[in-house]
């Protein structure tokens, strides 16, 4: 392996030799002056991935982390992908024959690698950021489930996510078989009765079969962003987090229309009264056809927001 160095006995060329065709690495303006590379547009990349034919769940979750954390670089995201690949390579090959994926993943991720959740994780924003979950081995149920799903998928497992009310788990094989595991509990095996008890505890209602439908990547990512919004809601000083979480949600092909109004409220809360008021009025036009009374109330909110400029 050789290094890219100038040949011996020849002077090292620099920028002054530009007329001879030499250029230092990097972009240049029309006059040949060096320009610093523009920072990545993480939001644009998120939107493109979300609207692709087969959205990559891990990449979408990593891009959320890139928007959240200004220290994240392309190298950070690559390292996270490499870690998922490494973990997948540790899944015993025999599991492809036995099909006992839940036991194998629990042994590897829950016990050997230490991926598990604790109640305190609900109070940390990092628990919703995939690159941090991979680093800390801690996270919310849905992020730990994303780790399980991405490792299992790379290892060849028929895995899916199950967004039960109040708790996200993973399943293997035919969803009708309910071969479930709870990554937050280190991979504890779950039966259908366990799932029903979990739903009843969270909602007070019986388990509905529609709740057992595997979650699509877009729905999983929206739920991750909902968790981030829920984290920011009681923290007015972190309205910046709530705002970017709403804005990323709006980039998803499918999202609740009311998020547009939530964004408008956040803009007003952060002092952008004119933009917030304009977006409230736009949303009121949508509401005119379905709920005229709400549309009128929203217009009053927009008027009040403009009045705060006086």
Coordinates of C-alpha atoms in Angstrom, one line a residue:
X1 CA 0.0 0.0 0.0
X2 CA 1.5 3.4 -1.0
X3 CA 0.7 6.9 0.1
X4 CA -0.2 9.7 -2.3
X5 CA 3.0 11.8 -1.9
X6 CA 5.0 13.9 -4.4
X7 CA 7.8 12.0 -6.2
X8 CA 11.3 12.4 -4.7
X9 CA 13.7 15.2 -5.8
X10 CA 10.8 17.3 -7.2
X11 CA 9.4 20.4 -5.4
X12 CA 6.0 20.0 -3.9
X13 CA 3.5 22.1 -5.9
X14 CA 1.0 24.3 -4.3
X15 CA -1.8 26.6 -5.2
X16 CA 0.6 29.0 -7.0
X17 CA 1.0 26.3 -9.7
X18 CA -2.7 26.4 -10.6
X19 CA -1.8 27.3 -14.2
X20 CA -0.1 23.9 -14.5
X21 CA -3.3 22.1 -13.7
X22 CA -2.7 21.5 -10.0
X23 CA -5.6 22.0 -7.6
X24 CA -5.8 21.2 -3.9
X25 CA -8.7 18.9 -3.0
X26 CA -12.0 20.7 -2.7
X27 CA -14.4 23.0 -4.6
X28 CA -13.4 26.2 -6.3
X29 CA -15.1 29.4 -7.4
X30 CA -15.0 30.8 -10.9
X31 CA -11.6 32.5 -10.2
X32 CA -10.0 29.2 -9.0
X33 CA -10.1 30.3 -5.3
X34 CA -10.7 27.5 -2.8
X35 CA -14.2 27.4 -1.2
X36 CA -15.2 25.4 1.9
X37 CA -17.5 22.5 1.2
X38 CA -21.1 23.2 1.9
X39 CA -22.5 21.3 4.9
X40 CA -24.8 18.4 4.1
X41 CA -28.4 19.2 3.7
X42 CA -29.7 16.5 6.0
X43 CA -33.4 17.5 5.6
X44 CA -33.2 17.2 1.9
X45 CA -31.6 13.8 2.2
X46 CA -34.3 12.8 4.7
X47 CA -37.1 13.9 2.3
X48 CA -35.5 12.0 -0.6
X49 CA -35.1 8.8 1.4
X50 CA -38.7 9.0 2.8
X51 CA -40.1 9.3 -0.7
X52 CA -38.0 6.6 -2.2
X53 CA -39.5 3.4 -3.5
X54 CA -38.1 1.4 -0.6
X55 CA -37.2 3.7 2.3
X56 CA -34.3 2.6 4.4
X57 CA -35.4 2.6 8.0
X58 CA -31.9 2.9 9.5
X59 CA -30.9 5.7 7.2
X60 CA -34.1 7.7 8.0
X61 CA -33.4 7.3 11.8
X62 CA -29.8 8.2 11.4
X63 CA -30.8 11.4 9.4
X64 CA -33.1 12.4 12.3
X65 CA -30.0 12.2 14.5
X66 CA -28.1 14.3 12.0
X67 CA -30.7 17.0 12.1
X68 CA -30.8 16.9 15.9
X69 CA -27.1 16.8 16.6
X70 CA -24.9 19.5 15.0
X71 CA -21.8 17.4 15.7
X72 CA -22.9 14.6 13.5
X73 CA -20.9 14.2 10.3
X74 CA -21.1 11.8 7.3
X75 CA -18.5 9.8 9.1
X76 CA -20.8 9.4 12.1
X77 CA -23.5 8.0 10.0
X78 CA -21.2 5.6 8.2
X79 CA -19.8 4.4 11.5
X80 CA -23.4 3.7 12.7
X81 CA -24.1 1.6 9.6
X82 CA -20.9 -0.3 10.0
X83 CA -21.8 -1.1 13.6
X84 CA -25.2 -2.5 12.4
X85 CA -23.3 -4.6 9.9
X86 CA -20.9 -5.8 12.5
X87 CA -23.6 -6.8 14.9
X88 CA -25.4 -8.7 12.1
X89 CA -22.2 -10.6 11.4
X90 CA -22.2 -11.9 15.0
X91 CA -25.6 -13.6 14.6
X92 CA -24.9 -17.3 14.6
X93 CA -25.2 -18.7 11.1
X94 CA -27.1 -21.7 12.3
X95 CA -30.0 -19.4 13.1
X96 CA -30.8 -19.4 9.4
X97 CA -31.5 -23.1 9.8
X98 CA -33.1 -23.3 13.2
X99 CA -35.2 -20.2 12.6
X100 CA -35.0 -19.3 16.3
X101 CA -34.2 -15.6 15.6
X102 CA -35.8 -14.2 18.8
X103 CA -33.5 -16.4 21.1
X104 CA -30.4 -15.6 19.0
X105 CA -31.0 -11.9 18.9
X106 CA -31.8 -11.8 22.7
X107 CA -28.6 -13.6 23.4
X108 CA -26.5 -11.3 21.2
X109 CA -28.1 -7.9 21.5
X110 CA -29.9 -8.1 24.9
X111 CA -27.2 -10.0 26.9
X112 CA -23.8 -9.9 25.1
X113 CA -24.0 -6.4 23.6
X114 CA -26.2 -4.9 26.4
X115 CA -29.0 -3.3 24.5
X116 CA -31.7 -2.7 27.0
X117 CA -34.0 0.1 28.3
X118 CA -34.6 1.6 31.7
X119 CA -37.3 4.1 32.7
X120 CA -34.8 7.0 32.8
X121 CA -34.3 6.6 29.0
X122 CA -37.7 8.3 28.5
X123 CA -36.3 11.5 29.8
X124 CA -33.4 11.7 27.4
X125 CA -33.5 13.0 23.8
X126 CA -30.6 10.7 23.0
X127 CA -32.9 7.8 23.5
X128 CA -34.6 8.7 20.2
X129 CA -31.5 9.1 18.2
X130 CA -30.2 6.0 16.5
X131 CA -26.5 6.9 16.5
X132 CA -26.7 7.6 20.2
X133 CA -28.6 4.4 20.9
X134 CA -25.9 2.4 19.2
X135 CA -23.2 4.2 21.2
X136 CA -25.0 4.0 24.6
X137 CA -26.8 0.7 24.2
X138 CA -29.8 2.5 25.7
X139 CA -33.0 3.9 24.1
X140 CA -36.7 3.9 23.9
X141 CA -38.5 0.7 22.9
X142 CA -39.0 1.8 19.3
X143 CA -35.3 2.7 18.8
X144 CA -34.1 -0.5 20.4
X145 CA -36.6 -2.3 18.2
X146 CA -35.1 -0.5 15.2
X147 CA -31.6 -1.8 16.2
X148 CA -33.1 -5.3 16.4
X149 CA -34.9 -5.0 13.1
X150 CA -31.9 -3.7 11.2
X151 CA -29.5 -6.3 12.6
X152 CA -31.9 -9.1 12.0
X153 CA -32.7 -7.9 8.5
X154 CA -29.0 -7.8 7.6
X155 CA -28.6 -11.3 9.0
X156 CA -31.5 -12.6 6.8
X157 CA -34.3 -12.9 9.4
X158 CA -38.0 -12.4 8.5
X159 CA -38.4 -9.6 11.0
X160 CA -41.0 -6.8 11.4
X161 CA -41.9 -4.1 13.8
X162 CA -45.1 -4.0 15.8
X163 CA -46.3 -0.7 17.0
X164 CA -48.5 -1.7 19.9
X165 CA -50.1 1.2 21.8
X166 CA -47.6 2.5 24.4
X167 CA -44.9 0.0 23.5
X168 CA -43.0 -1.0 20.3
X169 CA -41.8 -4.6 19.9
X170 CA -40.5 -6.9 17.2
X171 CA -41.8 -10.0 15.6
X172 CA -40.4 -12.8 13.5
X173 CA -41.9 -15.0 10.7
X174 CA -45.6 -15.0 10.0
X175 CA -47.3 -12.2 12.0
X176 CA -50.2 -14.6 12.7
X177 CA -47.8 -16.7 14.8
X178 CA -47.0 -13.9 17.2
X179 CA -43.4 -14.8 17.7
X180 CA -42.6 -11.6 19.5
X181 CA -39.7 -10.1 21.6
X182 CA -39.4 -7.0 23.7
X183 CA -36.0 -5.3 23.0
X184 CA -36.6 -2.8 25.8
X185 CA -36.6 -5.8 28.2
X186 CA -33.4 -7.2 26.6
X187 CA -35.4 -9.4 24.2
X188 CA -37.8 -11.0 26.6
X189 CA -40.1 -13.4 24.6
X190 CA -43.7 -12.3 24.4
X191 CA -46.8 -14.4 23.8
X192 CA -50.2 -13.2 22.4
X193 CA -51.4 -13.0 26.0
X194 CA -48.5 -10.7 26.9
X195 CA -49.3 -8.4 24.0
X196 CA -52.9 -8.3 25.0
X197 CA -52.0 -7.4 28.6
X198 CA -49.6 -4.7 27.4
X199 CA -52.3 -3.1 25.2
X200 CA -54.9 -3.3 28.0
X201 CA -52.5 -1.7 30.5
X202 CA -51.8 1.2 28.0
X203 CA -55.3 1.8 26.7
X204 CA -57.8 0.1 29.0
X205 CA -59.2 -1.7 25.9
X206 CA -58.8 -5.2 24.5
X207 CA -56.3 -6.0 21.9
X208 CA -57.6 -5.5 18.4
X209 CA -56.2 -7.6 15.5
X210 CA -55.5 -4.4 13.5
X211 CA -52.9 -3.6 16.2
X212 CA -50.9 -6.7 15.1
X213 CA -50.3 -5.4 11.6
X214 CA -46.5 -5.0 10.8
X215 CA -45.4 -1.3 10.8
X216 CA -44.1 0.3 7.6
X217 CA -40.9 2.4 7.7
X218 CA -42.8 5.6 7.3
X219 CA -45.1 4.8 10.2
X220 CA -42.1 3.9 12.4
X221 CA -40.3 7.1 11.6
X222 CA -43.4 9.2 12.3
X223 CA -43.7 7.4 15.7
X224 CA -40.1 8.2 16.5
X225 CA -40.7 11.9 15.6
X226 CA -43.9 11.8 17.7
X227 CA -41.8 10.6 20.7
X228 CA -39.4 13.5 20.1
X229 CA -42.2 16.0 20.0
X230 CA -43.6 14.5 23.2
X231 CA -40.2 14.9 24.9
X232 CA -40.0 18.5 23.9
X233 CA -43.6 19.5 24.7
X234 CA -43.1 20.0 28.5
X235 CA -39.8 21.8 27.8
X236 CA -40.6 25.2 26.3
X237 CA -36.9 26.0 26.2
X238 CA -36.5 23.2 23.6
X239 CA -39.1 24.4 21.2
X240 CA -36.3 24.2 18.6
X241 CA -36.5 20.4 18.9
X242 CA -40.3 20.3 18.6
X243 CA -40.0 22.5 15.5
X244 CA -37.6 20.3 13.6
X245 CA -39.4 17.2 14.6
X246 CA -42.6 18.6 13.2
X247 CA -40.9 19.8 10.1
X248 CA -39.3 16.3 9.4
X249 CA -42.8 14.8 10.0
X250 CA -44.2 17.0 7.3
X251 CA -41.6 15.7 4.9
X252 CA -43.0 12.2 5.2
X253 CA -45.4 11.1 2.4
X254 CA -48.1 10.3 5.0
X255 CA -48.6 12.5 8.1
X256 CA -51.5 14.1 10.0
X257 CA -52.7 17.4 8.5
X258 CA -52.8 19.0 11.9
X259 CA -49.0 19.0 12.1
X260 CA -49.2 22.1 9.8
X261 CA -51.1 23.9 12.6
X262 CA -48.7 22.6 15.2
X263 CA -45.8 24.1 13.2
X264 CA -47.6 27.4 13.0
X265 CA -48.0 27.5 16.7
X266 CA -44.4 26.7 17.3
X267 CA -43.3 29.5 15.0
X268 CA -45.4 31.9 17.0
X269 CA -44.0 30.6 20.2
X270 CA -40.5 31.2 18.9
X271 CA -41.3 34.8 17.9
X272 CA -41.9 34.3 14.2
X273 CA -45.4 35.9 14.4
X274 CA -45.9 36.8 10.8
X275 CA -45.0 33.4 9.3
X276 CA -46.9 31.5 12.1
X277 CA -50.0 33.6 11.5
X278 CA -49.8 33.1 7.7
X279 CA -49.6 29.3 8.2
X280 CA -52.5 29.4 10.6
X281 CA -54.6 31.1 8.0
X282 CA -53.6 28.6 5.4
X283 CA -54.6 25.8 7.7
X284 CA -57.9 27.5 8.5
X285 CA -58.7 27.4 4.7
X286 CA -58.3 23.7 4.8
X287 CA -60.5 23.4 7.9
X288 CA -63.3 25.5 6.4
X289 CA -64.7 22.4 4.6
X290 CA -64.6 20.0 7.5
X291 CA -64.9 22.1 10.7
X292 CA -65.9 25.8 10.2
X293 CA -66.0 26.6 13.9
X294 CA -62.4 25.4 14.3
X295 CA -61.4 27.4 11.2
X296 CA -62.8 30.5 12.8
X297 CA -61.0 29.9 16.1
X298 CA -57.7 29.4 14.2
X299 CA -58.2 32.7 12.3
X300 CA -58.6 34.4 15.7
X301 CA -55.3 32.8 16.8
X302 CA -53.6 34.2 13.7
X303 CA -55.0 37.6 14.3
X304 CA -53.7 37.5 17.9
X305 CA -50.3 36.4 16.7
X306 CA -50.1 39.4 14.3
X307 CA -51.2 41.7 17.2
X308 CA -48.1 40.7 19.1
X309 CA -46.0 42.7 16.7
X310 CA -47.7 46.0 17.8

